[in-house]
Short mmCIF file of C-alpha atoms and ligand atoms in Angstrom, two decimals:
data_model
loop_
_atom_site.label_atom_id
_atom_site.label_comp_id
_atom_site.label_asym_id
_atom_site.label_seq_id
_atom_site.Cartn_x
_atom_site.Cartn_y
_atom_site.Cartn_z
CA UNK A 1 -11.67 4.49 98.07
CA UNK A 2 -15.60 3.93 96.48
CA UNK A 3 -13.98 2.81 93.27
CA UNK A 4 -11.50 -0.10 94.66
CA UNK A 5 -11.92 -3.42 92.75
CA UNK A 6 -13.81 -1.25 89.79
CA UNK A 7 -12.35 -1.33 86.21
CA UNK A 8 -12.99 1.47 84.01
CA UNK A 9 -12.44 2.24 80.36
CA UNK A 10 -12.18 5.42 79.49
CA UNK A 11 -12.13 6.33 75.96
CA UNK A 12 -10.36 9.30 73.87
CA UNK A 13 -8.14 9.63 77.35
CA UNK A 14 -4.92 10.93 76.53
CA UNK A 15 -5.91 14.37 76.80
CA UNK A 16 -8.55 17.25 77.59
CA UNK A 17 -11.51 15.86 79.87
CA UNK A 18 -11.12 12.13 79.12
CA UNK A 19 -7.43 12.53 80.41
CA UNK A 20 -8.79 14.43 83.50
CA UNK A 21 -11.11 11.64 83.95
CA UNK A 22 -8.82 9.05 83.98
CA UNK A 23 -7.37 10.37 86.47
CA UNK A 24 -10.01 10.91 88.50
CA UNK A 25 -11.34 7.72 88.09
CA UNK A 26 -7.86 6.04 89.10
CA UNK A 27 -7.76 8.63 91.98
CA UNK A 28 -10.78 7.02 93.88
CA UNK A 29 -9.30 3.20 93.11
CA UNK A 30 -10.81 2.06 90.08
CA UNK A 31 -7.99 0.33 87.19
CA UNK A 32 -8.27 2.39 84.39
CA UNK A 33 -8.02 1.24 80.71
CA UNK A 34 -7.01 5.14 78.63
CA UNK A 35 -8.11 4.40 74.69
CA UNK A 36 -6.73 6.14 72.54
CA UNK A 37 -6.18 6.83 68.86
CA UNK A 38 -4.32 4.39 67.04
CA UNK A 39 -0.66 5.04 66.66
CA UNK A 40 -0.55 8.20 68.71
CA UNK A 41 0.24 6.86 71.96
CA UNK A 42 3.02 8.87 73.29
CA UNK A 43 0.04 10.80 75.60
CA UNK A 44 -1.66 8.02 76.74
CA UNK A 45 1.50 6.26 77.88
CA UNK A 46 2.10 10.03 79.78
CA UNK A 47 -1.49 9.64 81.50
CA UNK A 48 -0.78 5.63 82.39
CA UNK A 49 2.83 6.82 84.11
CA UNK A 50 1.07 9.65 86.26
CA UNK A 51 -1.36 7.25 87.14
CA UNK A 52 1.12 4.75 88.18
CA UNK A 53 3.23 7.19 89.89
CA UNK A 54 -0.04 8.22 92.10
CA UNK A 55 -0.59 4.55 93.18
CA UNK A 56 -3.12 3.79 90.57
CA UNK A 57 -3.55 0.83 87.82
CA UNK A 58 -3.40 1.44 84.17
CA UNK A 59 -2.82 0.90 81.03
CA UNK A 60 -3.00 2.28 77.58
CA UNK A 61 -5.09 0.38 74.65
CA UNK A 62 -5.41 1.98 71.15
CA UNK A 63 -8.29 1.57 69.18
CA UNK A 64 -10.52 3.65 67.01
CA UNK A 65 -13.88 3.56 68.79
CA UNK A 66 -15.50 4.46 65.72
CA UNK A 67 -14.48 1.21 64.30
CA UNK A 68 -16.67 -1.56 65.75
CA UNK A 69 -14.02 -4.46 65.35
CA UNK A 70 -11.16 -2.24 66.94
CA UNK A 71 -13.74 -1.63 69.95
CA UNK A 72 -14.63 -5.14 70.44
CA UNK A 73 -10.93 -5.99 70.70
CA UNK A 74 -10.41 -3.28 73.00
CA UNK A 75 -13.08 -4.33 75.38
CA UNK A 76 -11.82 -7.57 74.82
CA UNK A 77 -8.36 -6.78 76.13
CA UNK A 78 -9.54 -4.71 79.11
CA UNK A 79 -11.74 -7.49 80.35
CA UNK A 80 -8.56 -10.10 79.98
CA UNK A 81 -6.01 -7.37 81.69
CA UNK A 82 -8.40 -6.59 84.69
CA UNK A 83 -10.97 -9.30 85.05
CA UNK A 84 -13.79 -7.38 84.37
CA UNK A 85 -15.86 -3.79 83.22
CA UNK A 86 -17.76 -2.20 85.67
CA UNK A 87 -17.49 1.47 84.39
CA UNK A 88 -17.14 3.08 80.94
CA UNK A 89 -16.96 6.45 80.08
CA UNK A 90 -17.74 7.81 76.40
CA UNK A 91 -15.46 10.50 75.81
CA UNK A 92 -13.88 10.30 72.72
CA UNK A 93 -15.22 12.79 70.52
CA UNK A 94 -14.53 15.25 67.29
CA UNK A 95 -15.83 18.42 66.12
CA UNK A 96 -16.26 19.41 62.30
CA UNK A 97 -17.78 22.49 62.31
CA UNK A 98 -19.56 24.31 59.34
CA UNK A 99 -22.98 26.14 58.60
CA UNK A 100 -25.35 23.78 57.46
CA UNK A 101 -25.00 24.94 54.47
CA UNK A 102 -21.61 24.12 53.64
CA UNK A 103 -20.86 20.97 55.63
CA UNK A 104 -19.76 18.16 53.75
CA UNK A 105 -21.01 14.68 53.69
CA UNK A 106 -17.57 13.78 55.08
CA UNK A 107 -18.12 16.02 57.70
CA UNK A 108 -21.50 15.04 58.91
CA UNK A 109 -20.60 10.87 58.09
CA UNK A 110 -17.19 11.58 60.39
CA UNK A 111 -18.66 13.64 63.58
CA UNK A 112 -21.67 10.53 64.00
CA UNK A 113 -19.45 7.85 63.32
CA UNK A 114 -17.23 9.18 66.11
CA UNK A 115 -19.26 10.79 68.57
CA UNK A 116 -22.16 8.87 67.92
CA UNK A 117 -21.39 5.42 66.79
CA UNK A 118 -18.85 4.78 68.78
CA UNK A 119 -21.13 5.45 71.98
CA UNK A 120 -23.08 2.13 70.23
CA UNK A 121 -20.63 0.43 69.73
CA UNK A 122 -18.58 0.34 73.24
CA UNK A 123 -21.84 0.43 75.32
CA UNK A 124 -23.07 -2.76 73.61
CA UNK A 125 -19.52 -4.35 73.65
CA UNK A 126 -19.34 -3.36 77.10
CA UNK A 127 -22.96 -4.06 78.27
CA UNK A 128 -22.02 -8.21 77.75
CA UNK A 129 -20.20 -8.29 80.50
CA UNK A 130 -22.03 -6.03 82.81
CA UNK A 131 -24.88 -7.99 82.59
CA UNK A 132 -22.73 -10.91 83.27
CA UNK A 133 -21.66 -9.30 86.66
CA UNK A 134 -25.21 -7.33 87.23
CA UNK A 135 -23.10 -4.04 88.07
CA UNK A 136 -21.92 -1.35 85.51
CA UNK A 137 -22.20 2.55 85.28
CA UNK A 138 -22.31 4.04 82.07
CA UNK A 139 -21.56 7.43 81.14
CA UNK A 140 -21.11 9.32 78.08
CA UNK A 141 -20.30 12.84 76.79
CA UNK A 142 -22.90 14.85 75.61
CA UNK A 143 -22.96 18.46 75.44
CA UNK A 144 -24.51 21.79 75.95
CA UNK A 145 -25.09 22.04 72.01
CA UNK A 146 -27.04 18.67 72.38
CA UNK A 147 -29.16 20.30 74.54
CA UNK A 148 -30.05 23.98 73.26
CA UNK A 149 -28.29 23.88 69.88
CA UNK A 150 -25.71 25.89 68.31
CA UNK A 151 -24.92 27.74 64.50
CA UNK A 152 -22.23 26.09 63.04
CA UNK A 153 -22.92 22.40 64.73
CA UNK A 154 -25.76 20.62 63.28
CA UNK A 155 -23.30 17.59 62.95
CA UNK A 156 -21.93 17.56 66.34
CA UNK A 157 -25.53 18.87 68.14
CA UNK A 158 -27.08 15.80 66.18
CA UNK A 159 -24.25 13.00 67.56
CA UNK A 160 -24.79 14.78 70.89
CA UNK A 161 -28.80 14.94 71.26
CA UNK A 162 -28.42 11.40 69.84
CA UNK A 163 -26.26 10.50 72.75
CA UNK A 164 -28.87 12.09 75.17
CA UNK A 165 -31.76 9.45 73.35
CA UNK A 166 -29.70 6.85 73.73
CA UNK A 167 -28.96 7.15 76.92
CA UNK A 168 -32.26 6.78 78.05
CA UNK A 169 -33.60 4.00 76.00
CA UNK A 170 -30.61 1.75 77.00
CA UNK A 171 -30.71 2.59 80.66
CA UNK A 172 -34.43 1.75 80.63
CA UNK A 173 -33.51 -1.60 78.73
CA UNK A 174 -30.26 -2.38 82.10
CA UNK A 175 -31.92 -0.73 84.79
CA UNK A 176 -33.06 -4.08 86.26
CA UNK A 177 -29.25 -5.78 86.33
CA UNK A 178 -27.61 -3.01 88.43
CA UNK A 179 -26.59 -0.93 85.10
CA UNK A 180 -26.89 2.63 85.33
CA UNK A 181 -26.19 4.99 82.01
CA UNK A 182 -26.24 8.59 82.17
CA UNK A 183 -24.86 11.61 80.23
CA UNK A 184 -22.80 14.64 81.23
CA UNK A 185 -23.10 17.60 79.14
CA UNK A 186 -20.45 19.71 79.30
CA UNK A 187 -20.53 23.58 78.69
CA UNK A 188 -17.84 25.54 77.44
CA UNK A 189 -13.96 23.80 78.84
CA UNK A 190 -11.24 24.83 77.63
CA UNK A 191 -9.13 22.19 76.14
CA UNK A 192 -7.35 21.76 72.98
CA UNK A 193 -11.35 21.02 71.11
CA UNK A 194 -11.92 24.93 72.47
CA UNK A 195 -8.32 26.12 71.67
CA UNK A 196 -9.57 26.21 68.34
CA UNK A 197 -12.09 29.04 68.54
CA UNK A 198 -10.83 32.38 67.92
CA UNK A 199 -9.77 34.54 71.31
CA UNK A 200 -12.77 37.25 70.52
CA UNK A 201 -15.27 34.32 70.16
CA UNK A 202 -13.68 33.11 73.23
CA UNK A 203 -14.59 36.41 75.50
CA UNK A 204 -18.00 36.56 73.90
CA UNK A 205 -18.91 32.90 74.65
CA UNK A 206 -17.76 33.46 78.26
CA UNK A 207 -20.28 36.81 78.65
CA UNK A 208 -23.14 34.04 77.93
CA UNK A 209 -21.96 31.96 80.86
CA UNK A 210 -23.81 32.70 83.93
CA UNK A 211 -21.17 31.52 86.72
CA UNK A 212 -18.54 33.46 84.47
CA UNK A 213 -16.05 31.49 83.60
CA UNK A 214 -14.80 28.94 81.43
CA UNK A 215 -14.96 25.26 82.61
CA UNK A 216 -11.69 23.46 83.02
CA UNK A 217 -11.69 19.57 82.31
CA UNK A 218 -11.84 19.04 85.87
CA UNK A 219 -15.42 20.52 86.96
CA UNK A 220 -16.61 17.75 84.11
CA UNK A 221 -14.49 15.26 85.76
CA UNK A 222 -15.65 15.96 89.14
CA UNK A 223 -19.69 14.99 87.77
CA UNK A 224 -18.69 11.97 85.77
CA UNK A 225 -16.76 10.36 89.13
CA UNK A 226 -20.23 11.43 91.18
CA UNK A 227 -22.20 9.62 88.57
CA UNK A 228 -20.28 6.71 88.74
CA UNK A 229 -19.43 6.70 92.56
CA UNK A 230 -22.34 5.27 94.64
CA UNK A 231 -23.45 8.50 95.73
CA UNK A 232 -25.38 8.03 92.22
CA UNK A 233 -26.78 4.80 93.01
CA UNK A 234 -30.22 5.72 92.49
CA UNK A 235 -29.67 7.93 89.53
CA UNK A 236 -30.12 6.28 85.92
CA UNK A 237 -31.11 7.76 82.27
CA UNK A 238 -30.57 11.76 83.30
CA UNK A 239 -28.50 14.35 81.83
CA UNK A 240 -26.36 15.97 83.99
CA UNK A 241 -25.27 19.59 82.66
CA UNK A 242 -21.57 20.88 83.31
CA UNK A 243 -21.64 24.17 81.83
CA UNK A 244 -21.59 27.21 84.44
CA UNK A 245 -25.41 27.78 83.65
CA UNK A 246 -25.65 28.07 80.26
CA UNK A 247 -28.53 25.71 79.86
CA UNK A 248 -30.86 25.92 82.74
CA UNK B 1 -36.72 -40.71 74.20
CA UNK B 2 -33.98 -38.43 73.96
CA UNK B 3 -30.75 -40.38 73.37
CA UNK B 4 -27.73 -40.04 75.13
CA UNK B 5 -26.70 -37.27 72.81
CA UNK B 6 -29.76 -35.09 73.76
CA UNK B 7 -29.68 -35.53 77.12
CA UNK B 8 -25.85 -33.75 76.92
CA UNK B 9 -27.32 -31.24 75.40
CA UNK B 10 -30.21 -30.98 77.84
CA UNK B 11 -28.19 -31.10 80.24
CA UNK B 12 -25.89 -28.34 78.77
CA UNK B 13 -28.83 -25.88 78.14
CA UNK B 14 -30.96 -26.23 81.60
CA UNK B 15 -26.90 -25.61 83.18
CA UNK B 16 -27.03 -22.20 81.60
CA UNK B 17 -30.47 -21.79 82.10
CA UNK B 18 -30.38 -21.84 86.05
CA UNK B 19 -27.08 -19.77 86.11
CA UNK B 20 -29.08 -17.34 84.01
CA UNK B 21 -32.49 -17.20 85.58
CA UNK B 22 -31.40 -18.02 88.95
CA UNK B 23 -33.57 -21.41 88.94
CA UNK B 24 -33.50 -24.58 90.56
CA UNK B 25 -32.55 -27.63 88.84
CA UNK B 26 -35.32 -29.43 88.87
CA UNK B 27 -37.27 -26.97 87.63
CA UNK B 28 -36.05 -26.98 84.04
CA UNK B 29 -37.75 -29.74 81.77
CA UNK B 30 -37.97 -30.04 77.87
CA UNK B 31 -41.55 -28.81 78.31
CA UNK B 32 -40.77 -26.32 81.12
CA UNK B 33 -41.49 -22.48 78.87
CA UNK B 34 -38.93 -19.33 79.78
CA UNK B 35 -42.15 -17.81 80.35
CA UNK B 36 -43.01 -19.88 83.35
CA UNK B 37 -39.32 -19.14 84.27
CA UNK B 38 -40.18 -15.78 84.63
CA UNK B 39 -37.78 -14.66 82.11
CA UNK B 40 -38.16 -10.98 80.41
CA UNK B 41 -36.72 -10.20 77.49
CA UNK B 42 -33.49 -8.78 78.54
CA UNK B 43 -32.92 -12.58 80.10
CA UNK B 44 -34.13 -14.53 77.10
CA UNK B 45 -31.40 -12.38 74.92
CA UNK B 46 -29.12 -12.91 77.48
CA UNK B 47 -29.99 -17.20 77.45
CA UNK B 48 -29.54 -17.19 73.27
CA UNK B 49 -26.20 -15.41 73.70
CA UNK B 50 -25.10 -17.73 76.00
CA UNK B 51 -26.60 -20.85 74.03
CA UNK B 52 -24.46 -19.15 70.55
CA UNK B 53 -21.16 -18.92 72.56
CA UNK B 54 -21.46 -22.33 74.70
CA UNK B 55 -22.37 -24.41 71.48
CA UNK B 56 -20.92 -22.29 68.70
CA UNK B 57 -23.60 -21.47 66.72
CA UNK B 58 -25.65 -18.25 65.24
CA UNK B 59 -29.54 -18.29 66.51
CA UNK B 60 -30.91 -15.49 64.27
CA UNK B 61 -33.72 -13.20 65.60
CA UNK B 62 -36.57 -14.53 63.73
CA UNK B 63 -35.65 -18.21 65.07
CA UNK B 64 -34.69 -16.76 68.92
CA UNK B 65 -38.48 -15.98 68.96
CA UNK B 66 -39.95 -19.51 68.48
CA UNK B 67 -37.82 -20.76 71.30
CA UNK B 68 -40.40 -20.70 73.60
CA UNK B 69 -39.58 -23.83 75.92
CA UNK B 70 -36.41 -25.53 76.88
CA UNK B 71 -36.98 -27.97 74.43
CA UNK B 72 -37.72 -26.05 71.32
CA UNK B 73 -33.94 -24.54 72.30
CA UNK B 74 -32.38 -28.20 72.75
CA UNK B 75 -34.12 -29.73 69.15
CA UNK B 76 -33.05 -25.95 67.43
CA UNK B 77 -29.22 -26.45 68.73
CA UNK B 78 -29.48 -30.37 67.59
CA UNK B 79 -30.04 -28.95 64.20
CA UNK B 80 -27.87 -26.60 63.81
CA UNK B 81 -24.72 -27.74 65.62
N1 NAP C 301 -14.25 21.01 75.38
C1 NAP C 301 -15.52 21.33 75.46
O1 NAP C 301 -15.86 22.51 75.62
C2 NAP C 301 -16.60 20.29 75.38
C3 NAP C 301 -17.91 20.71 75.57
C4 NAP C 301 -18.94 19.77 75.52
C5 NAP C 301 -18.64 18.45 75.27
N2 NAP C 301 -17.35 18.05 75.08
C6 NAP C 301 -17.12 16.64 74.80
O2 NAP C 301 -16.21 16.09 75.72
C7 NAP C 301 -15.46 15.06 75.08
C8 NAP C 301 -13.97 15.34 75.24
O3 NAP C 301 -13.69 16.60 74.63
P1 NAP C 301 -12.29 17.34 74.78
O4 NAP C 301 -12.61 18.78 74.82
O5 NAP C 301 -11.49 16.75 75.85
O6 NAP C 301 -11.69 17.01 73.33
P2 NAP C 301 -10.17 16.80 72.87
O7 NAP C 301 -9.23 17.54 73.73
O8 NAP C 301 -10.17 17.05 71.41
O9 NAP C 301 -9.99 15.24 73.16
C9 NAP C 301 -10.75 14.28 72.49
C10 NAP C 301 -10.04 12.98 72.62
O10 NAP C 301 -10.76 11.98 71.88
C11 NAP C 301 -9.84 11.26 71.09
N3 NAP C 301 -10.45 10.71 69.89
C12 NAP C 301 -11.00 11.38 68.85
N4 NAP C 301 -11.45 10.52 67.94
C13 NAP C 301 -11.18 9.27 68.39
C14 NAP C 301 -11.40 7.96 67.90
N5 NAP C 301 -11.99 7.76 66.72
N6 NAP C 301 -10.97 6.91 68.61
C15 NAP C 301 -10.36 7.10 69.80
N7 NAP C 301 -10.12 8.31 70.33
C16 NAP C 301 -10.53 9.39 69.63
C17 NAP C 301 -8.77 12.25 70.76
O11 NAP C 301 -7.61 11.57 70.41
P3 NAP C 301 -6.59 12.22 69.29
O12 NAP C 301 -6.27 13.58 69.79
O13 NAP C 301 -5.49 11.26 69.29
O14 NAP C 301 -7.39 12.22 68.02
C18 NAP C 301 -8.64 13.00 72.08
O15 NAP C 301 -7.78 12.34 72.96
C19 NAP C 301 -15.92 15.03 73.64
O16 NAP C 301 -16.91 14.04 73.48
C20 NAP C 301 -16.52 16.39 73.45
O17 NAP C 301 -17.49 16.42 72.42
C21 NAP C 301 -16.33 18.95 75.12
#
C-alpha cells in the first residue's frame, strides 16, 4: 500500500467528499486524522469505526479550522498521536450563497474565513513539520466556480480562486524540501452542500455537464489519493479539475 | 573571548545550524555568514524558528534580517534570553 507509514489529516471529514477521502486515504495505508466541527462528532466517530473495521488507523479530532488556535492544537495532536504529517487535505468548506447584491457582510466574512482562511491556517501549521521531515503533499479543495465563476457565489468563487493563488505561491515557496501542494476542483457532486439546490436546478445543472452526470464524492476522492500517491511525484502547484467537463 | 556562557550558546546555535543546513562542524564559526552556508531563505526562516523554540525567545522580522553570520545570531540570543 503507497500510503503505509503516511499520516494524513483530513479536514471537514465526517461527511460528503472529505468523508470519502478519508477513506480513501486510509484505504491505501496512510493513518488518518478526520477533523471535524466542534461538538458534532457522532459522524466522525462513524467514519473512524469504518476505518477501523477495514484495517485502517484513525481517529477523530474536533476543531474549527477557521479558528487559528483550534487548528494549531489540532495539528498539534495529530503530530503527538501519529508521529508525524506527511499529507493534508483542505476540505472543510461552507457555502453562503446570495446575488452580490444582497449578500451580507456576515456572509462574505464567514465563507473566507472558512474556506479560505482555514486553508492558511492548517497549511502553515502543517508546513512546520513537513519541512522538518522534507516530505509532505498538500492538497486543497477548490472548485469549478473558482475557476469559471458562478451567479449567486462571489463569496465562495472568491475563497475558491483564492485557494487556486495560494496554492501556487506556497508550492513554489516548498518545492525544494519534497512538499508538493496542489488543488482539486471539483464540479458538480452530489452531497449534502448540493442537496440544497432545488431538483429543477439540479436537472438543468446536469444538461451543462459534458460527461452527463453528476459527480459522486468518490470520482473527487479518486484525484486527491492520485495527487498524493507517488504517481504525482513530479506534479506540484496545478489545478486538477473533477467536474465531468464543465471547465475545459 | 567569549566566556564560558557564549561558547554554550555557540555551541547550541552551530548544533542547529548543521542539522539545518546539512553542514559540517567545523565549518560553522562566529564569523562564518548563512550566506556562505548556502542557505536560501526558506532555510534561514527555518534556522530563526528553530533558534525561537530551542532558546525560548521571539526574533521579530525586522531583527531576523540583520542576522547575517553565526555570530550576529549568538550576541542577538545573549540579549534577549
Ligand atoms: N459538493 C460539491 O459539488 C462541491 C463542488 C466543488 C467543491 N466542493 C468543495 O469540496 C469540499 C467538501 O464539500 P462537500 O460537498 O463534501 O460539503 P459538505 O457535505 O457540506 O461537507 C463539508 C464538511 O466540512 C465541515 N466543516 C464546515 N465548516 C467547518 C469548520 N469551520 N471546521 C471544521 N469543519 C467544517 C462540515 O462539518 P459540519 O457539517 O459539522 O459543519 C462538513 O463535514 C468543500 O470545500 C467544498 O467547497 C464541493
Amino acid at each position: 500500500m503507497f500510503l503505509e507509514n503516511r499520516v494524513a489529516l483530513v479536514t471537514g471529514a465526517s461527511q460528503g467528499i472529505g468523508r470519502a477521502i478519508a477513506l480513501a486515504v486510509a484505504k491505501n495505508g496512510a493513518a488518518v486524522a478526520v477533523n471535524h466541527y466542534p461538538g458534532q462528532s457522532d459522524q466522525a466517530d462513524l467514519v473512524v469505526e469504518q476505518i477501523a473495521m477495514a484495517g485502517g488507523r484513525a481517529f477523530p479530532v474536533a476543531a474549527d479550522v477557521s479558528k487559528r488556535p483550534e487548528v494549531e492544537e489540532m495539528v498539534d495532536s495529530v503530530v503527538k498521536r501519529f508521529g508525524s504529517l506527511d499529507i493534508l487535505i483542505n476540505n472543510a468548506g461552507i457555502t453562503r450563497d446570495q446575488l452580490l447584491l444582497r449578500m451580507k457582510d456576515q456572509d462574505w466574512d464567514a465563507v473566507l474565513a472558512t474556506n479560505l482562511n482555514s486553508v492558511f491556517y492548517c497549511t502553515r501549521a502543517a508546513l512546520k513539520w513537513m519541512l522538518k521531515s522534507r516530505f509532505g503533499r498538500v492538497v486543497s479543495l477548490a472548485s469549478v466556480v473558482g475557476v469559471i465563476g458562478n451567479a449567486g457565489q462571489a463569496n465562495y468563487g472568491a475563497s475558491k480562486a483564492g485557494i487556486i493563488g495560494f496554492t501556487k505561491c506556497v508550492a513554489r515557496e516548498v518545492a525544494s524540501r519534497g512538499i508538493n501542494v496542489n488543488a482539486v476542483a471539483p464540479g458538480y457532486i452530489r452531497t449534502e452542500m448540493t442537496d440544497r439546490i432545488s431538483p429543477q436546478a439540479q436537472d438543468e445543472l446536469q444538461g451543462t455537464i459534458p460527461l452527463g452526470r453528476i459527480g459522486t464524492p468518490e470520482d473527487v476522492a479518486g484525484a486527491v489519493v492520485f495527487l498524493v500517491s507517488p504517481a504525482a511525484d513530479y506534479i506540484t502547484g496545478q489545478v486538477l479539475n473533477v467536474d465531468g467537463g464543465m471547465a475545459m | 573571548m567569549a566566556d564560558l556562557n557564549d561558547q554554550a550558546i555557540f555551541e547550541k546555535v552551530r548544533s542547529i545550524i548543521v542539522e539545518q543546513l546539512g553542514v559540517e562542524e567545523n565549518a560553522v564559526a562566529l564569523e562564518t555568514s548563512f550566506e556562505a552556508m548556502n542557505a536560501d531563505s526558506l532555510d534561514i526562516v527555518e534556522l530563526i524558528m528553530a533558534l525561537e523554540e530551542t532558546f525560548g525567545i521571539e526574533i521579530p522580522d525586522e531583527a531576523a534580517e540583520k542576522l547575517l553570520t553565526v555570530g550576529t545570531a549568538v550576541e542577538y540570543i545573549k540579549a534577549n534570553s
